[in-house]
Short mmCIF file of C-alpha atoms in Angstrom, two decimals:
data_model
loop_
_atom_site.label_atom_id
_atom_site.label_comp_id
_atom_site.label_asym_id
_atom_site.label_seq_id
_atom_site.Cartn_x
_atom_site.Cartn_y
_atom_site.Cartn_z
CA MET A 1 8.93 -8.36 -5.27
CA THR A 2 11.29 -11.35 -5.31
CA ASP A 3 15.00 -11.33 -4.95
CA ALA A 4 17.67 -12.86 -2.68
CA GLY A 5 16.65 -10.74 0.20
CA HIS A 6 12.85 -11.00 0.08
CA ARG A 7 10.45 -13.91 -0.78
CA VAL A 8 6.90 -13.63 -1.50
CA GLY A 9 4.93 -13.40 1.47
CA ASP A 10 8.16 -12.19 3.78
CA ARG A 11 7.34 -9.36 5.99
CA PRO A 12 9.22 -5.99 5.08
CA ARG A 13 12.06 -5.46 7.70
CA ARG A 14 11.74 -2.50 10.34
CA GLY A 15 14.15 -0.04 10.63
CA ALA A 16 16.68 2.03 8.58
CA GLY A 17 17.70 -1.05 6.41
CA GLY A 18 14.05 -1.45 5.32
CA ASP A 19 13.32 2.22 5.05
CA LEU A 20 16.04 2.96 2.63
CA GLY A 21 15.09 -0.26 0.56
CA ASN A 22 11.60 0.92 0.23
CA GLU A 23 13.01 4.57 -0.59
CA ALA A 24 15.48 3.25 -3.11
CA GLU A 25 12.66 1.44 -4.78
CA GLY A 26 10.29 4.32 -4.78
CA TYR A 27 13.21 6.25 -6.39
CA LEU A 28 13.38 3.74 -9.28
CA LEU A 29 9.79 3.42 -9.71
CA TRP A 30 9.54 7.04 -10.17
CA ARG A 31 12.56 7.33 -12.64
CA ALA A 32 10.77 4.50 -14.74
CA ARG A 33 7.65 6.50 -14.72
CA ILE A 34 9.71 9.63 -15.93
CA ALA A 35 11.36 7.67 -18.33
CA GLU A 36 8.07 6.27 -19.90
CA ALA A 37 6.55 9.76 -19.74
CA GLU A 38 9.45 11.03 -21.79
CA GLN A 39 9.21 8.09 -24.13
CA ARG A 40 5.41 8.75 -24.67
CA ALA A 41 5.83 12.15 -25.26
CA ARG A 42 8.48 11.50 -27.94
CA GLU A 43 6.01 9.17 -29.75
CA PHE A 44 3.31 11.60 -29.21
CA THR A 45 5.43 14.58 -30.96
CA GLY A 46 7.03 11.99 -33.42
CA THR A 47 4.33 12.02 -36.10
CA MET A 48 4.24 15.99 -36.21
CA ASP A 49 6.52 16.74 -38.71
CA TRP A 50 5.75 20.45 -39.10
CA LEU A 51 6.96 21.32 -35.35
CA THR A 52 10.22 23.18 -34.88
CA THR A 53 12.62 21.66 -32.40
CA SER A 54 11.73 24.19 -29.81
CA GLN A 55 7.88 23.60 -30.22
CA ARG A 56 8.62 19.82 -29.98
CA ASP A 57 10.55 20.28 -26.88
CA GLU A 58 8.20 22.43 -25.47
CA ILE A 59 5.21 20.07 -26.15
CA GLU A 60 7.36 17.20 -24.79
CA ARG A 61 7.98 19.06 -21.71
CA HIS A 62 4.27 19.90 -20.85
CA TYR A 63 3.30 16.23 -21.98
CA VAL A 64 5.71 14.78 -19.19
CA GLU A 65 4.79 17.42 -16.78
CA ASP A 66 1.25 16.64 -17.11
CA SER A 67 1.79 12.45 -17.09
CA LEU A 68 3.76 13.09 -13.88
CA ARG A 69 1.18 15.37 -12.19
CA ARG A 70 -1.35 13.00 -12.88
CA ALA A 71 0.77 9.91 -11.85
CA ARG A 72 1.28 11.90 -8.56
CA GLN A 73 -2.39 12.49 -7.99
CA ASP A 74 -2.90 8.59 -8.52
CA LEU A 75 -0.07 7.73 -6.25
CA GLU A 76 -1.73 10.07 -3.39
CA ARG A 77 -5.08 8.61 -3.80
CA VAL A 78 -3.72 4.96 -3.59
CA ALA A 79 -1.70 6.12 -0.50
CA ALA A 80 -4.76 7.57 1.13
CA ARG A 81 -6.79 4.58 0.47
CA CYS A 82 -4.07 2.36 2.07
CA VAL A 83 -4.01 4.51 5.20
CA SER A 84 -7.90 4.37 5.21
CA LEU A 85 -7.95 0.66 4.76
CA ARG A 86 -5.22 0.14 7.45
CA GLY A 87 -7.37 2.18 10.08
CA GLU A 88 -10.54 0.14 9.15
CA TYR A 89 -8.61 -3.22 9.51
CA GLU A 90 -6.91 -2.09 12.84
CA ARG A 91 -10.53 -1.26 14.18
CA ARG A 92 -11.96 -4.46 12.84
CA TYR A 93 -9.17 -6.68 14.51
CA ARG A 94 -9.38 -4.75 17.81
CA GLY A 95 -13.18 -5.65 18.03
CA LEU A 96 -12.52 -9.17 17.04
CA ARG A 97 -9.61 -9.39 19.58
CA VAL A 98 -12.45 -8.08 22.29
CA ARG A 99 -14.76 -10.64 21.31
CA CYS A 100 -12.29 -13.45 21.35
CA VAL A 101 -11.08 -12.59 24.66
CA GLY A 102 -14.39 -12.20 26.16
CA TRP A 103 -15.63 -15.60 24.90
CA ALA A 104 -12.52 -17.28 26.40
CA LEU A 105 -13.16 -15.51 29.72
CA ALA A 106 -16.95 -16.75 29.65
CA ALA A 107 -15.81 -19.99 28.69
CA GLY A 108 -12.97 -20.30 31.06
CA GLY A 109 -15.46 -19.03 33.82
CA GLY A 110 -18.10 -21.44 32.65
CA VAL A 111 -15.71 -24.48 33.10
CA ALA A 112 -14.46 -23.08 36.48
CA LEU A 113 -18.03 -22.92 37.66
CA VAL A 114 -18.91 -26.44 36.55
CA ALA A 115 -15.63 -27.88 37.99
CA THR A 116 -16.50 -26.10 41.41
CA ALA A 117 -19.88 -27.46 41.30
CA ALA A 118 -18.73 -30.75 40.54
CA ALA A 119 -16.21 -30.74 43.25
CA VAL A 120 -18.85 -29.44 45.80
CA SER A 121 -21.28 -32.18 44.73
CA VAL A 122 -18.51 -34.88 45.16
CA SER A 123 -17.39 -33.34 48.65
CA VAL A 124 -21.15 -33.15 49.76
CA SER A 125 -21.80 -36.83 48.76
CA LEU A 126 -18.52 -38.03 50.24
CA GLY A 127 -19.25 -36.09 53.43
CA ARG A 128 -22.52 -38.08 54.26
#
């Protein structure tokens, strides 16, 4: 999403303001989904000239309910997958961080060992 407050690549804001923005965006997206389902329902029943008004309304209502139920199921699957991916990435990041710290400590220890050996070597050669 791009607007005056957000640029592509910006991190979402933490706190009440960011949560409120997410809720408002979610609400607007869901309202758009409802409007789309209602429009598609009207298009679906539009060619059925033989329907009475109450039959048309009933079919449209069922169509919208079915569309929204399916949309909710899709959103729930996507949300569950996002949670799963986040956990997987966090585990991988922790493992990578542990390996990096281990390599850094090993390299630092190796440098310290070489420096100590060099210092001992120099002091022994000067001491003779």
